[in-house]
């Protein structure tokens, strides 16, 4: 019974992924999208990667971090500097840049995570916020990164013409984090979130799983940064300030804590919404705020809670039948 249910869910997710890809490609190839609409396709993918990776920390690990833009910036600059130094086919350069950017972000996540993850709650948020600002200041003072003027000459390897490749990497990100959450390690991470004292009491190494989640989240944030660099073509430290970290956090919160599908939907909506409302002129920000409030109200609505209770009830009934 359980395997059948998982199989149906997997097939449904595959169908949704194929339909989304086919719809976007049809719109691109058919010329139905204007320049503005084309320009938000890749940013939507980038923000989905950022939201899903942060969801691992905030939603499943239960730790509030405000330095995600810092890991994104490390990946962006590391990947851009790597591709600028290479003379290979664009796809090969981008793949190498993704690996370098992700590994560098993961390395800094490990170095920062070891001492920082001993903190909890507001203290962790403040320290990670400070880390993000330190990274921005260091990048701003280095000559190799272009300083305040920015790093230029970055190839446009991740524009809408390369949507297929970007989309595949986004699916890999979602698949890895989803399977991690469902695995033994994921259950340990969720146990740390629910009660870290009880988790330690049953033998779960809290620091190990906290660091693991931090490193994996940083790795995918770094890869998202590489895509960002090769989409905009110029990197400036001001693009990775605390506002960017808060923007990613808002996507996770609006999507529902520990809800990967919700984070994906919220990332797409919040990325596309400013462009959709651009024609509203003076009412743009007012309508944007109204949509945010509506999403938050739905996220905490009795209707959604009823759906969750119904789903949990079905799970309990299936477990009971298996036991019989």
Tab-separated table of N, CA, C and O in Angstrom, residues 150-261:
chain	number	residue	atom	x	y	z
A	150	UNK	N	31.928	46.323	-9.697
A	150	UNK	CA	31.329	45.076	-10.136
A	150	UNK	C	32.214	44.260	-11.051
A	150	UNK	O	33.158	44.772	-11.652
A	151	UNK	N	31.896	42.985	-11.143
A	151	UNK	CA	32.620	42.057	-12.018
A	151	UNK	C	31.876	41.973	-13.346
A	151	UNK	O	30.694	41.623	-13.385
A	152	UNK	N	32.559	42.305	-14.429
A	152	UNK	CA	31.924	42.337	-15.748
A	152	UNK	C	32.526	41.274	-16.668
A	152	UNK	O	33.425	40.532	-16.268
A	153	UNK	N	32.024	41.228	-17.888
A	153	UNK	CA	32.544	40.286	-18.876
A	153	UNK	C	32.093	38.865	-18.654
A	153	UNK	O	32.725	37.915	-19.140
A	154	UNK	N	30.992	38.672	-17.927
A	154	UNK	CA	30.481	37.325	-17.637
A	154	UNK	C	29.596	36.877	-18.800
A	154	UNK	O	28.687	37.590	-19.214
A	155	UNK	N	29.851	35.693	-19.301
A	155	UNK	CA	29.080	35.179	-20.433
A	155	UNK	C	27.627	34.929	-20.079
A	155	UNK	O	27.313	34.478	-18.975
A	156	UNK	N	26.732	35.205	-21.012
A	156	UNK	CA	25.289	35.001	-20.798
A	156	UNK	C	24.933	33.545	-21.094
A	156	UNK	O	24.220	33.233	-22.059
A	157	UNK	N	25.420	32.656	-20.229
A	157	UNK	CA	25.233	31.223	-20.455
A	157	UNK	C	23.918	30.693	-19.892
A	157	UNK	O	23.526	29.567	-20.224
A	158	UNK	N	23.261	31.449	-19.033
A	158	UNK	CA	22.025	30.952	-18.405
A	158	UNK	C	20.857	31.891	-18.689
A	158	UNK	O	20.130	32.277	-17.786
A	159	UNK	N	20.699	32.267	-19.958
A	159	UNK	CA	19.525	33.044	-20.334
A	159	UNK	C	18.402	32.094	-20.761
A	159	UNK	O	18.549	30.865	-20.682
A	160	UNK	N	17.307	32.656	-21.239
A	160	UNK	CA	16.146	31.828	-21.562
A	160	UNK	C	16.432	30.822	-22.684
A	160	UNK	O	15.742	29.801	-22.801
A	161	UNK	N	17.468	31.084	-23.505
A	161	UNK	CA	17.810	30.153	-24.575
A	161	UNK	C	18.357	28.842	-24.018
A	161	UNK	O	18.303	27.806	-24.690
A	162	UNK	N	18.920	28.884	-22.830
A	162	UNK	CA	19.443	27.674	-22.175
A	162	UNK	C	18.520	27.224	-21.044
A	162	UNK	O	18.975	26.661	-20.049
A	163	UNK	N	17.227	27.470	-21.216
A	163	UNK	CA	16.252	27.125	-20.177
A	163	UNK	C	16.275	25.636	-19.845
A	163	UNK	O	16.124	25.248	-18.684
A	164	UNK	N	16.463	24.786	-20.859
A	164	UNK	CA	16.440	23.337	-20.634
A	164	UNK	C	17.493	22.914	-19.615
A	164	UNK	O	17.203	22.161	-18.672
A	165	UNK	N	18.706	23.408	-19.792
A	165	UNK	CA	19.784	23.040	-18.876
A	165	UNK	C	19.499	23.563	-17.462
A	165	UNK	O	19.668	22.832	-16.470
A	166	UNK	N	19.068	24.810	-17.360
A	166	UNK	CA	18.762	25.398	-16.055
A	166	UNK	C	17.633	24.626	-15.380
A	166	UNK	O	17.686	24.336	-14.175
A	167	UNK	N	16.628	24.270	-16.152
A	167	UNK	CA	15.473	23.545	-15.608
A	167	UNK	C	15.886	22.175	-15.069
A	167	UNK	O	15.397	21.736	-14.027
A	168	UNK	N	16.790	21.505	-15.777
A	168	UNK	CA	17.276	20.193	-15.312
A	168	UNK	C	17.981	20.336	-13.961
A	168	UNK	O	17.772	19.525	-13.047
A	169	UNK	N	18.819	21.366	-13.818
A	169	UNK	CA	19.524	21.578	-12.553
A	169	UNK	C	18.536	21.910	-11.432
A	169	UNK	O	18.699	21.454	-10.294
A	170	UNK	N	17.500	22.672	-11.745
A	170	UNK	CA	16.471	22.985	-10.746
A	170	UNK	C	15.769	21.708	-10.289
A	170	UNK	O	15.551	21.491	-9.088
A	171	UNK	N	15.436	20.832	-11.237
A	171	UNK	CA	14.787	19.561	-10.889
A	171	UNK	C	15.712	18.693	-10.036
A	171	UNK	O	15.253	18.026	-9.099
A	172	UNK	N	17.004	18.703	-10.354
A	172	UNK	CA	17.969	17.934	-9.552
A	172	UNK	C	18.010	18.474	-8.121
A	172	UNK	O	18.041	17.709	-7.148
A	173	UNK	N	17.984	19.797	-7.989
A	173	UNK	CA	17.981	20.419	-6.659
A	173	UNK	C	16.767	19.979	-5.850
A	173	UNK	O	16.886	19.565	-4.687
A	174	UNK	N	15.596	20.051	-6.470
A	174	UNK	CA	14.359	19.664	-5.792
A	174	UNK	C	14.389	18.186	-5.437
A	174	UNK	O	14.004	17.788	-4.328
A	175	UNK	N	14.864	17.366	-6.372
A	175	UNK	CA	14.906	15.913	-6.163
A	175	UNK	C	15.842	15.541	-5.024
A	175	UNK	O	15.491	14.721	-4.155
A	176	UNK	N	17.025	16.150	-4.993
A	176	UNK	CA	18.008	15.831	-3.949
A	176	UNK	C	17.482	16.215	-2.567
A	176	UNK	O	17.530	15.413	-1.619
A	177	UNK	N	16.957	17.410	-2.442
A	177	UNK	CA	16.496	17.870	-1.130
A	177	UNK	C	15.243	17.119	-0.701
A	177	UNK	O	15.090	16.766	0.477
A	178	UNK	N	14.343	16.820	-1.637
A	178	UNK	CA	13.135	16.052	-1.301
A	178	UNK	C	13.499	14.657	-0.814
A	178	UNK	O	12.952	14.173	0.189
A	179	UNK	N	14.402	13.989	-1.521
A	179	UNK	CA	14.817	12.641	-1.112
A	179	UNK	C	15.602	12.661	0.192
A	179	UNK	O	15.501	11.732	1.003
A	180	UNK	N	16.387	13.736	0.406
A	180	UNK	CA	17.116	13.867	1.662
A	180	UNK	C	16.145	13.954	2.838
A	180	UNK	O	16.338	13.294	3.867
A	181	UNK	N	15.095	14.746	2.668
A	181	UNK	CA	14.116	14.927	3.742
A	181	UNK	C	13.416	13.608	4.064
A	181	UNK	O	13.110	13.330	5.234
A	182	UNK	N	13.168	12.797	3.037
A	182	UNK	CA	12.464	11.531	3.238
A	182	UNK	C	13.382	10.407	3.715
A	182	UNK	O	12.901	9.344	4.113
A	183	UNK	N	14.684	10.631	3.674
A	183	UNK	CA	15.646	9.603	4.038
A	183	UNK	C	15.842	9.536	5.557
A	183	UNK	O	15.257	10.305	6.315
A	184	UNK	N	16.706	8.626	5.956
A	184	UNK	CA	17.031	8.481	7.383
A	184	UNK	C	17.665	9.753	7.929
A	184	UNK	O	17.349	10.194	9.028
A	185	UNK	N	18.562	10.357	7.133
A	185	UNK	CA	19.199	11.599	7.564
A	185	UNK	C	18.181	12.728	7.668
A	185	UNK	O	18.262	13.571	8.567
A	186	UNK	N	17.223	12.729	6.748
A	186	UNK	CA	16.188	13.754	6.797
A	186	UNK	C	15.315	13.628	8.032
A	186	UNK	O	14.929	14.645	8.638
A	187	UNK	N	15.004	12.404	8.400
A	187	UNK	CA	14.201	12.201	9.620
A	187	UNK	C	14.975	12.652	10.855
A	187	UNK	O	14.396	13.182	11.809
A	188	UNK	N	16.292	12.449	10.829
A	188	UNK	CA	17.121	12.920	11.944
A	188	UNK	C	17.131	14.445	12.003
A	188	UNK	O	17.064	15.041	13.087
A	189	UNK	N	17.197	15.096	10.839
A	189	UNK	CA	17.164	16.561	10.780
A	189	UNK	C	15.845	17.085	11.332
A	189	UNK	O	15.813	18.053	12.110
A	190	UNK	N	14.736	16.443	10.945
A	190	UNK	CA	13.419	16.852	11.454
A	190	UNK	C	13.301	16.597	12.955
A	190	UNK	O	12.647	17.358	13.672
A	191	UNK	N	13.947	15.536	13.426
A	191	UNK	CA	13.926	15.246	14.863
A	191	UNK	C	14.659	16.336	15.642
A	191	UNK	O	14.232	16.734	16.734
A	192	UNK	N	15.756	16.836	15.077
A	192	UNK	CA	16.488	17.946	15.700
A	192	UNK	C	15.614	19.185	15.776
A	192	UNK	O	15.608	19.909	16.771
A	193	UNK	N	14.845	19.419	14.723
A	193	UNK	CA	13.926	20.569	14.713
A	193	UNK	C	12.858	20.423	15.794
A	193	UNK	O	12.561	21.382	16.521
A	194	UNK	N	12.283	19.238	15.925
A	194	UNK	CA	11.171	19.045	16.853
A	194	UNK	C	11.624	19.135	18.308
A	194	UNK	O	10.963	19.771	19.129
A	195	UNK	N	12.757	18.488	18.621
A	195	UNK	CA	13.260	18.530	20.003
A	195	UNK	C	14.707	18.046	19.992
A	195	UNK	O	14.967	16.841	19.968
A	196	UNK	N	15.623	19.001	19.986
A	196	UNK	CA	17.033	18.614	19.865
A	196	UNK	C	17.542	17.904	21.110
A	196	UNK	O	18.466	17.080	21.041
A	197	UNK	N	16.951	18.175	22.281
A	197	UNK	CA	17.371	17.486	23.509
A	197	UNK	C	16.997	16.010	23.437
A	197	UNK	O	17.801	15.125	23.761
A	198	UNK	N	15.764	15.739	23.008
A	198	UNK	CA	15.325	14.351	22.848
A	198	UNK	C	16.129	13.650	21.759
A	198	UNK	O	16.455	12.465	21.873
A	199	UNK	N	16.461	14.389	20.695
A	199	UNK	CA	17.259	13.811	19.610
A	199	UNK	C	18.635	13.391	20.114
A	199	UNK	O	19.137	12.311	19.782
A	200	UNK	N	19.258	14.240	20.914
A	200	UNK	CA	20.558	13.891	21.497
A	200	UNK	C	20.437	12.695	22.420
A	200	UNK	O	21.323	11.841	22.477
A	201	UNK	N	19.327	12.618	23.143
A	201	UNK	CA	19.131	11.541	24.117
A	201	UNK	C	19.041	10.174	23.450
A	201	UNK	O	19.439	9.167	24.037
A	202	UNK	N	18.527	10.126	22.212
A	202	UNK	CA	18.401	8.839	21.519
A	202	UNK	C	19.611	8.550	20.626
A	202	UNK	O	19.593	7.586	19.858
A	203	UNK	N	20.638	9.395	20.708
A	203	UNK	CA	21.887	9.111	20.012
A	203	UNK	C	22.097	9.839	18.707
A	203	UNK	O	23.065	9.551	17.982
A	204	UNK	N	21.229	10.780	18.370
A	204	UNK	CA	21.414	11.552	17.129
A	204	UNK	C	22.459	12.638	17.372
A	204	UNK	O	22.354	13.404	18.330
A	205	UNK	N	23.461	12.685	16.513
A	205	UNK	CA	24.501	13.706	16.629
A	205	UNK	C	23.982	15.018	16.038
A	205	UNK	O	24.010	15.228	14.821
A	206	UNK	N	23.497	15.880	16.913
A	206	UNK	CA	22.818	17.103	16.486
A	206	UNK	C	23.734	17.988	15.643
A	206	UNK	O	23.348	18.474	14.571
A	207	UNK	N	24.962	18.198	16.114
A	207	UNK	CA	25.883	19.079	15.386
A	207	UNK	C	26.199	18.535	13.999
A	207	UNK	O	26.341	19.294	13.031
A	208	UNK	N	26.295	17.213	13.873
A	208	UNK	CA	26.599	16.583	12.588
A	208	UNK	C	25.495	16.869	11.578
A	208	UNK	O	25.763	17.285	10.436
A	209	UNK	N	24.243	16.675	11.979
A	209	UNK	CA	23.133	16.838	11.041
A	209	UNK	C	22.839	18.313	10.773
A	209	UNK	O	22.393	18.666	9.675
A	210	UNK	N	23.093	19.167	11.750
A	210	UNK	CA	22.957	20.600	11.504
A	210	UNK	C	23.959	21.061	10.457
A	210	UNK	O	23.615	21.795	9.517
A	211	UNK	N	25.201	20.628	10.610
A	211	UNK	CA	26.255	21.006	9.659
A	211	UNK	C	25.970	20.435	8.284
A	211	UNK	O	26.173	21.107	7.258
A	212	UNK	N	25.479	19.196	8.229
A	212	UNK	CA	25.137	18.566	6.954
A	212	UNK	C	24.085	19.381	6.207
A	212	UNK	O	24.234	19.669	5.008
A	213	UNK	N	23.026	19.767	6.912
A	213	UNK	CA	21.958	20.557	6.287
A	213	UNK	C	22.491	21.914	5.828
A	213	UNK	O	22.138	22.399	4.741
A	214	UNK	N	23.347	22.509	6.639
A	214	UNK	CA	23.924	23.814	6.320
A	214	UNK	C	24.782	23.744	5.060
A	214	UNK	O	24.701	24.619	4.190
A	215	UNK	N	25.579	22.692	4.941
A	215	UNK	CA	26.483	22.537	3.796
A	215	UNK	C	25.694	22.259	2.516
A	215	UNK	O	25.961	22.856	1.462
A	216	UNK	N	24.713	21.373	2.591
A	216	UNK	CA	23.908	21.052	1.409
A	216	UNK	C	23.134	22.272	0.939
A	216	UNK	O	23.067	22.577	-0.261
A	217	UNK	N	22.563	23.005	1.873
A	217	UNK	CA	21.829	24.227	1.537
A	217	UNK	C	22.753	25.254	0.890
A	217	UNK	O	22.406	25.878	-0.120
A	218	UNK	N	23.954	25.414	1.446
A	218	UNK	CA	24.915	26.356	0.890
A	218	UNK	C	25.383	25.950	-0.499
A	218	UNK	O	25.594	26.802	-1.366
A	219	UNK	N	25.531	24.650	-0.734
A	219	UNK	CA	25.972	24.162	-2.037
A	219	UNK	C	24.996	24.576	-3.137
A	219	UNK	O	25.397	25.114	-4.187
A	220	UNK	N	23.710	24.344	-2.910
A	220	UNK	CA	22.718	24.679	-3.936
A	220	UNK	C	22.498	26.188	-4.044
A	220	UNK	O	22.177	26.692	-5.127
A	221	UNK	N	22.683	26.916	-2.934
A	221	UNK	CA	22.627	28.380	-3.013
A	221	UNK	C	23.774	28.912	-3.871
A	221	UNK	O	23.600	29.863	-4.647
A	222	UNK	N	24.952	28.287	-3.748
A	222	UNK	CA	26.092	28.674	-4.580
A	222	UNK	C	25.843	28.406	-6.050
A	222	UNK	O	26.182	29.234	-6.912
A	223	UNK	N	25.226	27.270	-6.370
A	223	UNK	CA	24.906	26.961	-7.759
A	223	UNK	C	23.884	27.953	-8.314
A	223	UNK	O	23.977	28.376	-9.475
A	224	UNK	N	22.915	28.329	-7.491
A	224	UNK	CA	21.940	29.342	-7.914
A	224	UNK	C	22.644	30.672	-8.189
A	224	UNK	O	22.273	31.398	-9.118
A	225	UNK	N	23.658	30.985	-7.383
A	225	UNK	CA	24.435	32.200	-7.600
A	225	UNK	C	25.173	32.187	-8.928
A	225	UNK	O	25.285	33.221	-9.600
A	226	UNK	N	25.674	31.011	-9.340
A	226	UNK	CA	26.356	30.894	-10.637
A	226	UNK	C	25.379	31.176	-11.776
A	226	UNK	O	25.703	31.898	-12.730
A	227	UNK	N	24.187	30.614	-11.672
A	227	UNK	CA	23.164	30.894	-12.694
A	227	UNK	C	22.820	32.386	-12.720
A	227	UNK	O	22.624	32.965	-13.790
A	228	UNK	N	22.743	32.984	-11.535
A	228	UNK	CA	22.430	34.412	-11.454
A	228	UNK	C	23.513	35.241	-12.152
A	228	UNK	O	23.203	36.163	-12.914
A	229	UNK	N	24.773	34.892	-11.903
A	229	UNK	CA	25.891	35.636	-12.505
A	229	UNK	C	25.851	35.564	-14.022
A	229	UNK	O	26.068	36.569	-14.714
A	230	UNK	N	25.561	34.385	-14.555
A	230	UNK	CA	25.564	34.208	-16.003
A	230	UNK	C	24.230	34.574	-16.639
A	230	UNK	O	24.057	34.401	-17.854
A	231	UNK	N	23.320	35.072	-15.834
A	231	UNK	CA	22.068	35.596	-16.365
A	231	UNK	C	22.089	37.117	-16.463
A	231	UNK	O	21.679	37.691	-17.469
A	232	UNK	N	22.615	37.785	-15.422
A	232	UNK	CA	22.635	39.256	-15.422
A	232	UNK	C	23.874	39.812	-16.118
A	232	UNK	O	23.862	40.937	-16.614
A	233	UNK	N	24.984	39.049	-16.114
A	233	UNK	CA	26.182	39.481	-16.826
A	233	UNK	C	27.100	40.399	-16.052
A	233	UNK	O	28.224	40.649	-16.478
A	234	UNK	N	26.664	40.918	-14.930
A	234	UNK	CA	27.505	41.788	-14.091
A	234	UNK	C	27.142	41.552	-12.626
A	234	UNK	O	25.963	41.432	-12.278
A	235	UNK	N	28.156	41.457	-11.773
A	235	UNK	CA	27.940	41.211	-10.343
A	235	UNK	C	28.398	42.414	-9.532
A	235	UNK	O	29.504	42.917	-9.725
A	236	UNK	N	27.532	42.866	-8.649
A	236	UNK	CA	27.861	43.939	-7.722
A	236	UNK	C	27.543	43.479	-6.302
A	236	UNK	O	26.518	42.826	-6.080
A	237	UNK	N	28.392	43.812	-5.333
A	237	UNK	CA	28.161	43.369	-3.953
A	237	UNK	C	26.808	43.803	-3.391
A	237	UNK	O	26.208	43.092	-2.582
A	238	UNK	N	26.307	44.950	-3.841
A	238	UNK	CA	25.046	45.473	-3.312
A	238	UNK	C	23.863	44.562	-3.655
A	238	UNK	O	22.819	44.601	-2.994
A	239	UNK	N	24.021	43.720	-4.673
A	239	UNK	CA	22.940	42.804	-5.060
A	239	UNK	C	22.778	41.649	-4.083
A	239	UNK	O	21.794	40.902	-4.171
A	240	UNK	N	23.719	41.497	-3.146
A	240	UNK	CA	23.691	40.366	-2.222
A	240	UNK	C	23.621	40.840	-0.766
A	240	UNK	O	24.212	40.225	0.125
A	241	UNK	N	22.912	41.936	-0.522
A	241	UNK	CA	22.804	42.441	0.845
A	241	UNK	C	21.724	41.681	1.613
A	241	UNK	O	21.141	40.713	1.110
A	242	UNK	N	21.439	42.123	2.825
A	242	UNK	CA	20.486	41.404	3.680
A	242	UNK	C	19.073	41.409	3.105
A	242	UNK	O	18.256	40.527	3.420
A	243	UNK	N	18.758	42.382	2.251
A	243	UNK	CA	17.434	42.414	1.634
A	243	UNK	C	17.193	41.176	0.777
A	243	UNK	O	16.065	40.660	0.708
A	244	UNK	N	18.244	40.713	0.105
A	244	UNK	CA	18.112	39.509	-0.714
A	244	UNK	C	17.859	38.285	0.159
A	244	UNK	O	17.022	37.431	-0.178
A	245	UNK	N	18.551	38.195	1.293
A	245	UNK	CA	18.331	37.068	2.217
A	245	UNK	C	16.908	37.079	2.748
A	245	UNK	O	16.257	36.024	2.855
A	246	UNK	N	16.409	38.261	3.081
A	246	UNK	CA	15.042	38.374	3.596
A	246	UNK	C	14.034	38.023	2.507
A	246	UNK	O	13.004	37.386	2.775
A	247	UNK	N	14.327	38.413	1.283
A	247	UNK	CA	13.438	38.082	0.160
A	247	UNK	C	13.307	36.568	-0.003
A	247	UNK	O	12.197	36.045	-0.203
A	248	UNK	N	14.418	35.853	0.108
A	248	UNK	CA	14.380	34.389	-0.001
A	248	UNK	C	13.617	33.790	1.173
A	248	UNK	O	12.826	32.850	1.010
A	249	UNK	N	13.843	34.343	2.363
A	249	UNK	CA	13.143	33.855	3.556
A	249	UNK	C	11.634	34.045	3.432
A	249	UNK	O	10.854	33.180	3.843
A	250	UNK	N	11.220	35.171	2.874
A	250	UNK	CA	9.790	35.439	2.672
A	250	UNK	C	9.172	34.373	1.774
A	250	UNK	O	8.042	33.913	2.013
A	251	UNK	N	9.890	33.947	0.748
A	251	UNK	CA	9.386	32.895	-0.145
A	251	UNK	C	9.144	31.604	0.626
A	251	UNK	O	8.124	30.930	0.425
A	252	UNK	N	10.082	31.264	1.509
A	252	UNK	CA	9.952	30.032	2.288
A	252	UNK	C	8.782	30.131	3.263
A	252	UNK	O	7.988	29.191	3.408
A	253	UNK	N	8.656	31.263	3.925
A	253	UNK	CA	7.596	31.444	4.916
A	253	UNK	C	6.221	31.454	4.254
A	253	UNK	O	5.274	30.817	4.729
A	254	UNK	N	6.095	32.155	3.133
A	254	UNK	CA	4.815	32.211	2.428
A	254	UNK	C	4.426	30.855	1.855
A	254	UNK	O	3.246	30.514	1.779
A	255	UNK	N	5.417	30.085	1.444
A	255	UNK	CA	5.135	28.763	0.902
A	255	UNK	C	4.755	27.749	1.959
A	255	UNK	O	4.188	26.703	1.634
A	256	UNK	N	5.041	28.059	3.212
A	256	UNK	CA	4.750	27.131	4.297
A	256	UNK	C	6.027	26.495	4.810
A	256	UNK	O	6.802	25.949	4.031
A	257	UNK	N	6.238	26.578	6.102
A	257	UNK	CA	7.463	26.038	6.692
A	257	UNK	C	7.538	24.521	6.495
A	257	UNK	O	6.625	23.787	6.866
A	258	UNK	N	8.610	24.068	5.870
A	258	UNK	CA	8.762	22.644	5.627
A	258	UNK	C	7.915	22.130	4.484
A	258	UNK	O	7.639	20.937	4.400
A	259	UNK	N	7.516	23.011	3.587
A	259	UNK	CA	6.688	22.618	2.436
A	259	UNK	C	7.454	22.973	1.167
A	259	UNK	O	7.488	24.137	0.759
A	260	UNK	N	8.061	21.978	0.531
A	260	UNK	CA	8.889	22.232	-0.649
A	260	UNK	C	8.037	22.720	-1.816
A	260	UNK	O	8.406	23.665	-2.521
A	261	UNK	N	6.896	22.092	-2.029
A	261	UNK	CA	6.017	22.522	-3.123
A	261	UNK	C	5.542	23.957	-2.907
A	261	UNK	O	5.472	24.750	-3.851
